[in-house]
């Protein structure tokens, strides 16, 4: 719990490397720990290491298949990685869970227009 709090503080302070240092041992011990997956995913996202971020958020998606925010992050990540089909897939999954999302509808238009 203390480690998790330290990770949150480091993430808020944009010390992404510290988040990874703190979280990796916990994630190795318990690879299904959703909070660790979330925090580590955000750390890699903040470092613009989008492939690594996608790995953590995809694992989180499997653990929490109804978490709209995860689908939205993945849609954005795949868009940034120029993986349009994957991005559209995650957008559609997100909109199926929560149809009225202006930001995601806008992202969908951007993905479809390219």
PDB file of N, CA and C in Angstrom:
ATOM      1  N   UNK A   1       0.828  -1.212   0.000  1.00  0.00           N
ATOM      2  CA  UNK A   1       0.000   0.000   0.000  1.00  0.00           C
ATOM      3  C   UNK A   1       0.863   1.263   0.000  1.00  0.00           C
ATOM      4  N   UNK A   2       1.935   1.265   0.782  1.00  0.00           N
ATOM      5  CA  UNK A   2       2.840   2.414   0.804  1.00  0.00           C
ATOM      6  C   UNK A   2       3.484   2.585  -0.575  1.00  0.00           C
ATOM      7  N   UNK A   3       3.877   1.466  -1.157  1.00  0.00           N
ATOM      8  CA  UNK A   3       4.492   1.510  -2.492  1.00  0.00           C
ATOM      9  C   UNK A   3       3.516   2.107  -3.508  1.00  0.00           C
ATOM     10  N   UNK A   4       2.265   1.723  -3.416  1.00  0.00           N
ATOM     11  CA  UNK A   4       1.248   2.241  -4.332  1.00  0.00           C
ATOM     12  C   UNK A   4       1.102   3.750  -4.167  1.00  0.00           C
ATOM     13  N   UNK A   5       1.095   4.211  -2.920  1.00  0.00           N
ATOM     14  CA  UNK A   5       1.000   5.643  -2.664  1.00  0.00           C
ATOM     15  C   UNK A   5       2.211   6.382  -3.242  1.00  0.00           C
ATOM     16  N   UNK A   6       3.387   5.809  -3.074  1.00  0.00           N
ATOM     17  CA  UNK A   6       4.602   6.420  -3.615  1.00  0.00           C
ATOM     18  C   UNK A   6       4.542   6.473  -5.142  1.00  0.00           C
ATOM     19  N   UNK A   7       3.995   5.433  -5.728  1.00  0.00           N
ATOM     20  CA  UNK A   7       3.851   5.407  -7.190  1.00  0.00           C
ATOM     21  C   UNK A   7       2.903   6.502  -7.660  1.00  0.00           C
ATOM     22  N   UNK A   8       1.796   6.682  -6.951  1.00  0.00           N
ATOM     23  CA  UNK A   8       0.843   7.736  -7.316  1.00  0.00           C
ATOM     24  C   UNK A   8       1.487   9.117  -7.238  1.00  0.00           C
ATOM     25  N   UNK A   9       2.256   9.337  -6.168  1.00  0.00           N
ATOM     26  CA  UNK A   9       2.937  10.621  -5.996  1.00  0.00           C
ATOM     27  C   UNK A   9       3.952  10.827  -7.125  1.00  0.00           C
ATOM     28  N   UNK A  10       4.709   9.792  -7.437  1.00  0.00           N
ATOM     29  CA  UNK A  10       5.704   9.891  -8.509  1.00  0.00           C
ATOM     30  C   UNK A  10       5.030  10.152  -9.856  1.00  0.00           C
ATOM     31  N   UNK A  11       3.910   9.505 -10.086  1.00  0.00           N
ATOM     32  CA  UNK A  11       3.190   9.714 -11.350  1.00  0.00           C
ATOM     33  C   UNK A  11       2.675  11.141 -11.445  1.00  0.00           C
ATOM     34  N   UNK A  12       2.129  11.621 -10.345  1.00  0.00           N
ATOM     35  CA  UNK A  12       1.633  13.000 -10.322  1.00  0.00           C
ATOM     36  C   UNK A  12       2.766  13.996 -10.555  1.00  0.00           C
ATOM     37  N   UNK A  13       3.946  13.680 -10.036  1.00  0.00           N
ATOM     38  CA  UNK A  13       5.115  14.531 -10.230  1.00  0.00           C
ATOM     39  C   UNK A  13       5.835  14.271 -11.546  1.00  0.00           C
ATOM     40  N   UNK A  14       5.246  13.419 -12.367  1.00  0.00           N
ATOM     41  CA  UNK A  14       5.787  13.080 -13.688  1.00  0.00           C
ATOM     42  C   UNK A  14       7.171  12.428 -13.609  1.00  0.00           C
ATOM     43  N   UNK A  15       7.426  11.746 -12.490  1.00  0.00           N
ATOM     44  CA  UNK A  15       8.665  10.981 -12.344  1.00  0.00           C
ATOM     45  C   UNK A  15       8.356   9.547 -12.779  1.00  0.00           C
ATOM     46  N   UNK A  16       8.241   9.378 -14.086  1.00  0.00           N
ATOM     47  CA  UNK A  16       7.764   8.120 -14.653  1.00  0.00           C
ATOM     48  C   UNK A  16       8.729   6.966 -14.389  1.00  0.00           C
ATOM     49  N   UNK A  17      10.022   7.244 -14.415  1.00  0.00           N
ATOM     50  CA  UNK A  17      11.004   6.191 -14.160  1.00  0.00           C
ATOM     51  C   UNK A  17      10.859   5.650 -12.739  1.00  0.00           C
ATOM     52  N   UNK A  18      10.575   6.529 -11.790  1.00  0.00           N
ATOM     53  CA  UNK A  18      10.385   6.106 -10.393  1.00  0.00           C
ATOM     54  C   UNK A  18       9.144   5.224 -10.264  1.00  0.00           C
ATOM     55  N   UNK A  19       8.086   5.552 -10.987  1.00  0.00           N
ATOM     56  CA  UNK A  19       6.879   4.715 -10.973  1.00  0.00           C
ATOM     57  C   UNK A  19       7.238   3.303 -11.419  1.00  0.00           C
ATOM     58  N   UNK A  20       8.012   3.214 -12.487  1.00  0.00           N
ATOM     59  CA  UNK A  20       8.402   1.907 -13.022  1.00  0.00           C
ATOM     60  C   UNK A  20       9.281   1.153 -12.035  1.00  0.00           C
ATOM     61  N   UNK A  21      10.234   1.851 -11.422  1.00  0.00           N
ATOM     62  CA  UNK A  21      11.117   1.220 -10.437  1.00  0.00           C
ATOM     63  C   UNK A  21      10.324   0.671  -9.250  1.00  0.00           C
ATOM     64  N   UNK A  22       9.364   1.434  -8.788  1.00  0.00           N
ATOM     65  CA  UNK A  22       8.556   1.008  -7.642  1.00  0.00           C
ATOM     66  C   UNK A  22       7.577  -0.106  -8.015  1.00  0.00           C
ATOM     67  N   UNK A  23       7.023  -0.035  -9.206  1.00  0.00           N
ATOM     68  CA  UNK A  23       5.951  -0.954  -9.571  1.00  0.00           C
ATOM     69  C   UNK A  23       6.388  -2.282 -10.134  1.00  0.00           C
ATOM     70  N   UNK A  24       7.536  -2.321 -10.765  1.00  0.00           N
ATOM     71  CA  UNK A  24       7.961  -3.552 -11.433  1.00  0.00           C
ATOM     72  C   UNK A  24       8.043  -4.752 -10.496  1.00  0.00           C
ATOM     73  N   UNK A  25       8.646  -4.623  -9.302  1.00  0.00           N
ATOM     74  CA  UNK A  25       8.696  -5.803  -8.415  1.00  0.00           C
ATOM     75  C   UNK A  25       7.307  -6.302  -8.012  1.00  0.00           C
ATOM     76  N   UNK A  26       6.380  -5.395  -7.804  1.00  0.00           N
ATOM     77  CA  UNK A  26       5.016  -5.785  -7.412  1.00  0.00           C
ATOM     78  C   UNK A  26       4.324  -6.470  -8.586  1.00  0.00           C
ATOM     79  N   UNK A  27       4.506  -5.904  -9.768  1.00  0.00           N
ATOM     80  CA  UNK A  27       3.871  -6.450 -10.969  1.00  0.00           C
ATOM     81  C   UNK A  27       4.411  -7.847 -11.270  1.00  0.00           C
ATOM     82  N   UNK A  28       5.695  -8.069 -11.008  1.00  0.00           N
ATOM     83  CA  UNK A  28       6.288  -9.392 -11.238  1.00  0.00           C
ATOM     84  C   UNK A  28       5.684 -10.408 -10.270  1.00  0.00           C
ATOM     85  N   UNK A  29       5.514 -10.007  -9.014  1.00  0.00           N
ATOM     86  CA  UNK A  29       4.928 -10.895  -8.007  1.00  0.00           C
ATOM     87  C   UNK A  29       3.461 -11.179  -8.279  1.00  0.00           C
ATOM     88  N   UNK A  30       2.737 -10.146  -8.706  1.00  0.00           N
ATOM     89  CA  UNK A  30       1.302 -10.278  -8.936  1.00  0.00           C
ATOM     90  C   UNK A  30       0.948  -9.615 -10.273  1.00  0.00           C
ATOM     91  N   UNK A  31       1.125 -10.346 -11.385  1.00  0.00           N
ATOM     92  CA  UNK A  31       0.919  -9.754 -12.711  1.00  0.00           C
ATOM     93  C   UNK A  31      -0.528  -9.368 -13.027  1.00  0.00           C
ATOM     94  N   UNK A  32      -1.443  -9.717 -12.141  1.00  0.00           N
ATOM     95  CA  UNK A  32      -2.853  -9.369 -12.369  1.00  0.00           C
ATOM     96  C   UNK A  32      -3.310  -8.217 -11.473  1.00  0.00           C
ATOM     97  N   UNK A  33      -2.376  -7.576 -10.805  1.00  0.00           N
ATOM     98  CA  UNK A  33      -2.697  -6.447  -9.925  1.00  0.00           C
ATOM     99  C   UNK A  33      -3.108  -5.259 -10.795  1.00  0.00           C
ATOM    100  N   UNK A  34      -4.389  -4.961 -10.787  1.00  0.00           N
ATOM    101  CA  UNK A  34      -4.921  -3.960 -11.708  1.00  0.00           C
ATOM    102  C   UNK A  34      -4.386  -2.558 -11.426  1.00  0.00           C
ATOM    103  N   UNK A  35      -4.168  -2.230 -10.176  1.00  0.00           N
ATOM    104  CA  UNK A  35      -3.640  -0.897  -9.865  1.00  0.00           C
ATOM    105  C   UNK A  35      -2.213  -0.745 -10.406  1.00  0.00           C
ATOM    106  N   UNK A  36      -1.406  -1.787 -10.275  1.00  0.00           N
ATOM    107  CA  UNK A  36      -0.040  -1.743 -10.797  1.00  0.00           C
ATOM    108  C   UNK A  36      -0.067  -1.617 -12.325  1.00  0.00           C
ATOM    109  N   UNK A  37      -0.944  -2.378 -12.968  1.00  0.00           N
ATOM    110  CA  UNK A  37      -1.050  -2.308 -14.433  1.00  0.00           C
ATOM    111  C   UNK A  37      -1.424  -0.897 -14.867  1.00  0.00           C
ATOM    112  N   UNK A  38      -2.371  -0.293 -14.147  1.00  0.00           N
ATOM    113  CA  UNK A  38      -2.830   1.070 -14.453  1.00  0.00           C
ATOM    114  C   UNK A  38      -1.690   2.082 -14.303  1.00  0.00           C
ATOM    115  N   UNK A  39      -1.013   2.032 -13.152  1.00  0.00           N
ATOM    116  CA  UNK A  39       0.051   2.996 -12.876  1.00  0.00           C
ATOM    117  C   UNK A  39       1.250   2.806 -13.812  1.00  0.00           C
ATOM    118  N   UNK A  40       1.632   1.567 -14.059  1.00  0.00           N
ATOM    119  CA  UNK A  40       2.750   1.312 -14.965  1.00  0.00           C
ATOM    120  C   UNK A  40       2.394   1.699 -16.397  1.00  0.00           C
ATOM    121  N   UNK A  41       1.167   1.414 -16.800  1.00  0.00           N
ATOM    122  CA  UNK A  41       0.722   1.831 -18.130  1.00  0.00           C
ATOM    123  C   UNK A  41       0.821   3.337 -18.297  1.00  0.00           C
ATOM    124  N   UNK A  42       0.360   4.075 -17.295  1.00  0.00           N
ATOM    125  CA  UNK A  42       0.431   5.541 -17.352  1.00  0.00           C
ATOM    126  C   UNK A  42       1.875   6.044 -17.355  1.00  0.00           C
ATOM    127  N   UNK A  43       2.746   5.371 -16.616  1.00  0.00           N
ATOM    128  CA  UNK A  43       4.154   5.789 -16.593  1.00  0.00           C
ATOM    129  C   UNK A  43       4.760   5.668 -17.991  1.00  0.00           C
ATOM    130  N   UNK A  44       4.529   4.528 -18.633  1.00  0.00           N
ATOM    131  CA  UNK A  44       5.066   4.349 -19.986  1.00  0.00           C
ATOM    132  C   UNK A  44       4.400   5.306 -20.971  1.00  0.00           C
ATOM    133  N   UNK A  45       3.114   5.552 -20.788  1.00  0.00           N
ATOM    134  CA  UNK A  45       2.416   6.518 -21.643  1.00  0.00           C
ATOM    135  C   UNK A  45       3.051   7.906 -21.492  1.00  0.00           C
ATOM    136  N   UNK A  46       3.319   8.285 -20.251  1.00  0.00           N
ATOM    137  CA  UNK A  46       3.928   9.579 -19.978  1.00  0.00           C
ATOM    138  C   UNK A  46       5.323   9.712 -20.582  1.00  0.00           C
ATOM    139  N   UNK A  47       6.012   8.591 -20.711  1.00  0.00           N
ATOM    140  CA  UNK A  47       7.342   8.587 -21.319  1.00  0.00           C
ATOM    141  C   UNK A  47       7.257   8.467 -22.846  1.00  0.00           C
ATOM    142  N   UNK A  48       6.042   8.397 -23.347  1.00  0.00           N
ATOM    143  CA  UNK A  48       5.761   8.208 -24.767  1.00  0.00           C
ATOM    144  C   UNK A  48       6.327   6.890 -25.286  1.00  0.00           C
ATOM    145  N   UNK A  49       6.365   5.914 -24.410  1.00  0.00           N
ATOM    146  CA  UNK A  49       6.730   4.543 -24.810  1.00  0.00           C
ATOM    147  C   UNK A  49       5.408   3.796 -24.997  1.00  0.00           C
ATOM    148  N   UNK A  50       4.786   4.089 -26.125  1.00  0.00           N
ATOM    149  CA  UNK A  50       3.403   3.664 -26.336  1.00  0.00           C
ATOM    150  C   UNK A  50       3.239   2.158 -26.488  1.00  0.00           C
ATOM    151  N   UNK A  51       4.227   1.482 -27.039  1.00  0.00           N
ATOM    152  CA  UNK A  51       4.113   0.019 -27.148  1.00  0.00           C
ATOM    153  C   UNK A  51       4.112  -0.622 -25.760  1.00  0.00           C
ATOM    154  N   UNK A  52       4.979  -0.120 -24.876  1.00  0.00           N
ATOM    155  CA  UNK A  52       5.011  -0.635 -23.505  1.00  0.00           C
ATOM    156  C   UNK A  52       3.706  -0.297 -22.778  1.00  0.00           C
ATOM    157  N   UNK A  53       3.228   0.923 -22.962  1.00  0.00           N
ATOM    158  CA  UNK A  53       1.963   1.327 -22.338  1.00  0.00           C
ATOM    159  C   UNK A  53       0.834   0.422 -22.808  1.00  0.00           C
ATOM    160  N   UNK A  54       0.798   0.131 -24.108  1.00  0.00           N
ATOM    161  CA  UNK A  54      -0.252  -0.728 -24.660  1.00  0.00           C
ATOM    162  C   UNK A  54      -0.211  -2.110 -24.014  1.00  0.00           C
ATOM    163  N   UNK A  55       0.991  -2.635 -23.791  1.00  0.00           N
ATOM    164  CA  UNK A  55       1.118  -3.948 -23.158  1.00  0.00           C
ATOM    165  C   UNK A  55       0.424  -3.980 -21.793  1.00  0.00           C
ATOM    166  N   UNK A  56       0.656  -2.948 -20.980  1.00  0.00           N
ATOM    167  CA  UNK A  56       0.050  -2.918 -19.646  1.00  0.00           C
ATOM    168  C   UNK A  56      -1.456  -2.669 -19.724  1.00  0.00           C
ATOM    169  N   UNK A  57      -1.871  -1.743 -20.580  1.00  0.00           N
ATOM    170  CA  UNK A  57      -3.299  -1.455 -20.680  1.00  0.00           C
ATOM    171  C   UNK A  57      -4.073  -2.611 -21.314  1.00  0.00           C
ATOM    172  N   UNK A  58      -3.457  -3.373 -22.214  1.00  0.00           N
ATOM    173  CA  UNK A  58      -4.129  -4.557 -22.765  1.00  0.00           C
ATOM    174  C   UNK A  58      -4.325  -5.613 -21.674  1.00  0.00           C
ATOM    175  N   UNK A  59      -3.331  -5.787 -20.836  1.00  0.00           N
ATOM    176  CA  UNK A  59      -3.479  -6.729 -19.720  1.00  0.00           C
ATOM    177  C   UNK A  59      -4.581  -6.252 -18.766  1.00  0.00           C
ATOM    178  N   UNK A  60      -4.621  -4.947 -18.534  1.00  0.00           N
ATOM    179  CA  UNK A  60      -5.659  -4.381 -17.670  1.00  0.00           C
ATOM    180  C   UNK A  60      -7.044  -4.574 -18.291  1.00  0.00           C
ATOM    181  N   UNK A  61      -7.117  -4.416 -19.612  1.00  0.00           N
ATOM    182  CA  UNK A  61      -8.395  -4.612 -20.323  1.00  0.00           C
ATOM    183  C   UNK A  61      -8.929  -6.024 -20.089  1.00  0.00           C
ATOM    184  N   UNK A  62      -8.039  -7.002 -20.053  1.00  0.00           N
ATOM    185  CA  UNK A  62      -8.469  -8.384 -19.812  1.00  0.00           C
ATOM    186  C   UNK A  62      -8.964  -8.577 -18.380  1.00  0.00           C
ATOM    187  N   UNK A  63      -8.368  -7.847 -17.451  1.00  0.00           N
ATOM    188  CA  UNK A  63      -8.767  -7.946 -16.041  1.00  0.00           C
ATOM    189  C   UNK A  63     -10.046  -7.153 -15.749  1.00  0.00           C
ATOM    190  N   UNK A  64     -10.215  -6.034 -16.438  1.00  0.00           N
ATOM    191  CA  UNK A  64     -11.372  -5.158 -16.216  1.00  0.00           C
ATOM    192  C   UNK A  64     -12.020  -4.830 -17.569  1.00  0.00           C
ATOM    193  N   UNK A  65     -12.747  -5.798 -18.137  1.00  0.00           N
ATOM    194  CA  UNK A  65     -13.253  -5.652 -19.508  1.00  0.00           C
ATOM    195  C   UNK A  65     -14.358  -4.611 -19.699  1.00  0.00           C
ATOM    196  N   UNK A  66     -14.791  -3.973 -18.639  1.00  0.00           N
ATOM    197  CA  UNK A  66     -15.837  -2.952 -18.771  1.00  0.00           C
ATOM    198  C   UNK A  66     -15.340  -1.555 -18.399  1.00  0.00           C
ATOM    199  N   UNK A  67     -14.039  -1.398 -18.281  1.00  0.00           N
ATOM    200  CA  UNK A  67     -13.454  -0.103 -17.902  1.00  0.00           C
ATOM    201  C   UNK A  67     -13.228   0.731 -19.170  1.00  0.00           C
ATOM    202  N   UNK A  68     -14.132   1.656 -19.402  1.00  0.00           N
ATOM    203  CA  UNK A  68     -14.146   2.479 -20.611  1.00  0.00           C
ATOM    204  C   UNK A  68     -12.826   3.228 -20.783  1.00  0.00           C
ATOM    205  N   UNK A  69     -12.266   3.738 -19.691  1.00  0.00           N
ATOM    206  CA  UNK A  69     -11.030   4.519 -19.766  1.00  0.00           C
ATOM    207  C   UNK A  69      -9.886   3.728 -20.395  1.00  0.00           C
ATOM    208  N   UNK A  70      -9.869   2.433 -20.137  1.00  0.00           N
ATOM    209  CA  UNK A  70      -8.808   1.593 -20.689  1.00  0.00           C
ATOM    210  C   UNK A  70      -8.965   1.485 -22.210  1.00  0.00           C
ATOM    211  N   UNK A  71     -10.180   1.274 -22.662  1.00  0.00           N
ATOM    212  CA  UNK A  71     -10.423   1.227 -24.104  1.00  0.00           C
ATOM    213  C   UNK A  71     -10.035   2.558 -24.758  1.00  0.00           C
ATOM    214  N   UNK A  72     -10.356   3.654 -24.094  1.00  0.00           N
ATOM    215  CA  UNK A  72     -10.045   4.977 -24.643  1.00  0.00           C
ATOM    216  C   UNK A  72      -8.538   5.205 -24.735  1.00  0.00           C
ATOM    217  N   UNK A  73      -7.824   4.820 -23.697  1.00  0.00           N
ATOM    218  CA  UNK A  73      -6.365   4.944 -23.722  1.00  0.00           C
ATOM    219  C   UNK A  73      -5.767   4.092 -24.835  1.00  0.00           C
ATOM    220  N   UNK A  74      -6.251   2.865 -24.952  1.00  0.00           N
ATOM    221  CA  UNK A  74      -5.736   1.983 -25.994  1.00  0.00           C
ATOM    222  C   UNK A  74      -6.048   2.530 -27.384  1.00  0.00           C
ATOM    223  N   UNK A  75      -7.230   3.080 -27.558  1.00  0.00           N
ATOM    224  CA  UNK A  75      -7.582   3.673 -28.855  1.00  0.00           C
ATOM    225  C   UNK A  75      -6.607   4.795 -29.195  1.00  0.00           C
ATOM    226  N   UNK A  76      -6.311   5.639 -28.212  1.00  0.00           N
ATOM    227  CA  UNK A  76      -5.365   6.732 -28.419  1.00  0.00           C
ATOM    228  C   UNK A  76      -3.960   6.208 -28.706  1.00  0.00           C
ATOM    229  N   UNK A  77      -3.529   5.227 -27.943  1.00  0.00           N
ATOM    230  CA  UNK A  77      -2.186   4.663 -28.125  1.00  0.00           C
ATOM    231  C   UNK A  77      -2.044   4.058 -29.523  1.00  0.00           C
ATOM    232  N   UNK A  78      -3.019   3.264 -29.931  1.00  0.00           N
ATOM    233  CA  UNK A  78      -2.922   2.640 -31.255  1.00  0.00           C
ATOM    234  C   UNK A  78      -2.980   3.686 -32.366  1.00  0.00           C
ATOM    235  N   UNK A  79      -3.721   4.754 -32.142  1.00  0.00           N
ATOM    236  CA  UNK A  79      -3.731   5.858 -33.111  1.00  0.00           C
ATOM    237  C   UNK A  79      -2.325   6.462 -33.221  1.00  0.00           C
ATOM    238  N   UNK A  80      -1.694   6.695 -32.078  1.00  0.00           N
ATOM    239  CA  UNK A  80      -0.336   7.269 -32.059  1.00  0.00           C
ATOM    240  C   UNK A  80       0.684   6.324 -32.699  1.00  0.00           C
ATOM    241  N   UNK A  81       0.435   5.016 -32.566  1.00  0.00           N
ATOM    242  CA  UNK A  81       1.331   4.022 -33.158  1.00  0.00           C
ATOM    243  C   UNK A  81       0.995   3.740 -34.622  1.00  0.00           C
ATOM    244  N   UNK A  82       0.015   4.468 -35.145  1.00  0.00           N
ATOM    245  CA  UNK A  82      -0.432   4.310 -36.527  1.00  0.00           C
ATOM    246  C   UNK A  82      -0.988   2.911 -36.787  1.00  0.00           C
ATOM    247  N   UNK A  83      -1.662   2.374 -35.780  1.00  0.00           N
ATOM    248  CA  UNK A  83      -2.338   1.084 -35.905  1.00  0.00           C
ATOM    249  C   UNK A  83      -3.838   1.362 -35.921  1.00  0.00           C
ATOM    250  N   UNK A  84      -4.306   1.850 -37.050  1.00  0.00           N
ATOM    251  CA  UNK A  84      -5.674   2.357 -37.195  1.00  0.00           C
ATOM    252  C   UNK A  84      -6.736   1.296 -36.901  1.00  0.00           C
ATOM    253  N   UNK A  85      -6.536   0.079 -37.397  1.00  0.00           N
ATOM    254  CA  UNK A  85      -7.558  -0.960 -37.182  1.00  0.00           C
ATOM    255  C   UNK A  85      -7.725  -1.275 -35.693  1.00  0.00           C
ATOM    256  N   UNK A  86      -6.608  -1.411 -34.997  1.00  0.00           N
ATOM    257  CA  UNK A  86      -6.682  -1.668 -33.552  1.00  0.00           C
ATOM    258  C   UNK A  86      -7.325  -0.490 -32.837  1.00  0.00           C
ATOM    259  N   UNK A  87      -6.980   0.719 -33.260  1.00  0.00           N
ATOM    260  CA  UNK A  87      -7.561   1.908 -32.648  1.00  0.00           C
ATOM    261  C   UNK A  87      -9.080   1.907 -32.831  1.00  0.00           C
ATOM    262  N   UNK A  88      -9.526   1.656 -34.047  1.00  0.00           N
ATOM    263  CA  UNK A  88     -10.977   1.619 -34.311  1.00  0.00           C
ATOM    264  C   UNK A  88     -11.675   0.529 -33.513  1.00  0.00           C
ATOM    265  N   UNK A  89     -11.018  -0.606 -33.380  1.00  0.00           N
ATOM    266  CA  UNK A  89     -11.598  -1.705 -32.609  1.00  0.00           C
ATOM    267  C   UNK A  89     -11.831  -1.290 -31.157  1.00  0.00           C
ATOM    268  N   UNK A  90     -10.817  -0.658 -30.561  1.00  0.00           N
ATOM    269  CA  UNK A  90     -10.954  -0.217 -29.162  1.00  0.00           C
ATOM    270  C   UNK A  90     -11.978   0.918 -29.038  1.00  0.00           C
ATOM    271  N   UNK A  91     -12.059   1.793 -30.038  1.00  0.00           N
ATOM    272  CA  UNK A  91     -13.061   2.857 -30.043  1.00  0.00           C
ATOM    273  C   UNK A  91     -14.456   2.249 -30.050  1.00  0.00           C
ATOM    274  N   UNK A  92     -14.675   1.279 -30.910  1.00  0.00           N
ATOM    275  CA  UNK A  92     -15.994   0.648 -31.003  1.00  0.00           C
ATOM    276  C   UNK A  92     -16.351  -0.059 -29.705  1.00  0.00           C
ATOM    277  N   UNK A  93     -15.383  -0.712 -29.092  1.00  0.00           N
ATOM    278  CA  UNK A  93     -15.637  -1.385 -27.815  1.00  0.00           C
ATOM    279  C   UNK A  93     -15.988  -0.367 -26.729  1.00  0.00           C
ATOM    280  N   UNK A  94     -15.299   0.752 -26.734  1.00  0.00           N
ATOM    281  CA  UNK A  94     -15.573   1.804 -25.764  1.00  0.00           C
ATOM    282  C   UNK A  94     -16.975   2.374 -25.962  1.00  0.00           C
ATOM    283  N   UNK A  95     -17.303   2.678 -27.203  1.00  0.00           N
ATOM    284  CA  UNK A  95     -18.624   3.264 -27.494  1.00  0.00           C
ATOM    285  C   UNK A  95     -19.754   2.265 -27.227  1.00  0.00           C
ATOM    286  N   UNK A  96     -19.477   0.986 -27.346  1.00  0.00           N
ATOM    287  CA  UNK A  96     -20.487  -0.023 -27.019  1.00  0.00           C
ATOM    288  C   UNK A  96     -20.818   0.011 -25.529  1.00  0.00           C
ATOM    289  N   UNK A  97     -19.814   0.314 -24.712  1.00  0.00           N
ATOM    290  CA  UNK A  97     -20.023   0.399 -23.264  1.00  0.00           C
ATOM    291  C   UNK A  97     -20.633   1.731 -22.846  1.00  0.00           C
ATOM    292  N   UNK A  98     -20.230   2.797 -23.549  1.00  0.00           N
ATOM    293  CA  UNK A  98     -20.681   4.139 -23.191  1.00  0.00           C
ATOM    294  C   UNK A  98     -20.766   4.971 -24.480  1.00  0.00           C
ATOM    295  N   UNK A  99     -21.947   4.999 -25.099  1.00  0.00           N
ATOM    296  CA  UNK A  99     -22.085   5.614 -26.429  1.00  0.00           C
ATOM    297  C   UNK A  99     -21.834   7.119 -26.487  1.00  0.00           C
ATOM    298  N   UNK A 100     -22.163   7.852 -25.455  1.00  0.00           N
ATOM    299  CA  UNK A 100     -22.091   9.312 -25.520  1.00  0.00           C
ATOM    300  C   UNK A 100     -20.743   9.826 -25.012  1.00  0.00           C
ATOM    301  N   UNK A 101     -19.700   9.702 -25.839  1.00  0.00           N
ATOM    302  CA  UNK A 101     -18.362  10.175 -25.481  1.00  0.00           C
ATOM    303  C   UNK A 101     -17.840  11.049 -26.624  1.00  0.00           C
ATOM    304  N   UNK A 102     -17.953  12.328 -26.434  1.00  0.00           N
ATOM    305  CA  UNK A 102     -17.586  13.256 -27.509  1.00  0.00           C
ATOM    306  C   UNK A 102     -16.135  13.114 -27.935  1.00  0.00           C
ATOM    307  N   UNK A 103     -15.212  12.981 -26.974  1.00  0.00           N
ATOM    308  CA  UNK A 103     -13.789  12.872 -27.315  1.00  0.00           C
ATOM    309  C   UNK A 103     -13.501  11.631 -28.162  1.00  0.00           C
ATOM    310  N   UNK A 104     -14.154  10.542 -27.811  1.00  0.00           N
ATOM    311  CA  UNK A 104     -13.906   9.288 -28.531  1.00  0.00           C
ATOM    312  C   UNK A 104     -14.554   9.323 -29.916  1.00  0.00           C
ATOM    313  N   UNK A 105     -15.709   9.958 -30.013  1.00  0.00           N
ATOM    314  CA  UNK A 105     -16.330  10.128 -31.328  1.00  0.00           C
ATOM    315  C   UNK A 105     -15.421  10.970 -32.226  1.00  0.00           C
ATOM    316  N   UNK A 106     -14.800  12.001 -31.652  1.00  0.00           N
ATOM    317  CA  UNK A 106     -13.851  12.825 -32.411  1.00  0.00           C
ATOM    318  C   UNK A 106     -12.627  12.018 -32.845  1.00  0.00           C
ATOM    319  N   UNK A 107     -12.113  11.197 -31.937  1.00  0.00           N
ATOM    320  CA  UNK A 107     -10.974  10.351 -32.285  1.00  0.00           C
ATOM    321  C   UNK A 107     -11.361   9.388 -33.398  1.00  0.00           C
ATOM    322  N   UNK A 108     -12.565   8.854 -33.321  1.00  0.00           N
ATOM    323  CA  UNK A 108     -13.042   7.941 -34.369  1.00  0.00           C
ATOM    324  C   UNK A 108     -13.027   8.623 -35.739  1.00  0.00           C
ATOM    325  N   UNK A 109     -13.492   9.872 -35.765  1.00  0.00           N
ATOM    326  CA  UNK A 109     -13.488  10.628 -37.026  1.00  0.00           C
ATOM    327  C   UNK A 109     -12.064  10.803 -37.543  1.00  0.00           C
ATOM    328  N   UNK A 110     -11.131  11.116 -36.626  1.00  0.00           N
ATOM    329  CA  UNK A 110      -9.727  11.295 -37.037  1.00  0.00           C
ATOM    330  C   UNK A 110      -9.144   9.999 -37.592  1.00  0.00           C
ATOM    331  N   UNK A 111      -9.422   8.902 -36.909  1.00  0.00           N
ATOM    332  CA  UNK A 111      -8.875   7.603 -37.336  1.00  0.00           C
ATOM    333  C   UNK A 111      -9.450   7.221 -38.697  1.00  0.00           C
ATOM    334  N   UNK A 112     -10.749   7.427 -38.853  1.00  0.00           N
ATOM    335  CA  UNK A 112     -11.415   7.039 -40.105  1.00  0.00           C
ATOM    336  C   UNK A 112     -11.000   7.929 -41.275  1.00  0.00           C
ATOM    337  N   UNK A 113     -10.631   9.163 -40.992  1.00  0.00           N
ATOM    338  CA  UNK A 113     -10.295  10.091 -42.071  1.00  0.00           C
ATOM    339  C   UNK A 113      -8.890   9.867 -42.627  1.00  0.00           C
ATOM    340  N   UNK A 114      -8.059   9.154 -41.894  1.00  0.00           N
ATOM    341  CA  UNK A 114      -6.681   8.913 -42.362  1.00  0.00           C
ATOM    342  C   UNK A 114      -6.582   7.633 -43.172  1.00  0.00           C
TER     343      UNK A 114
END
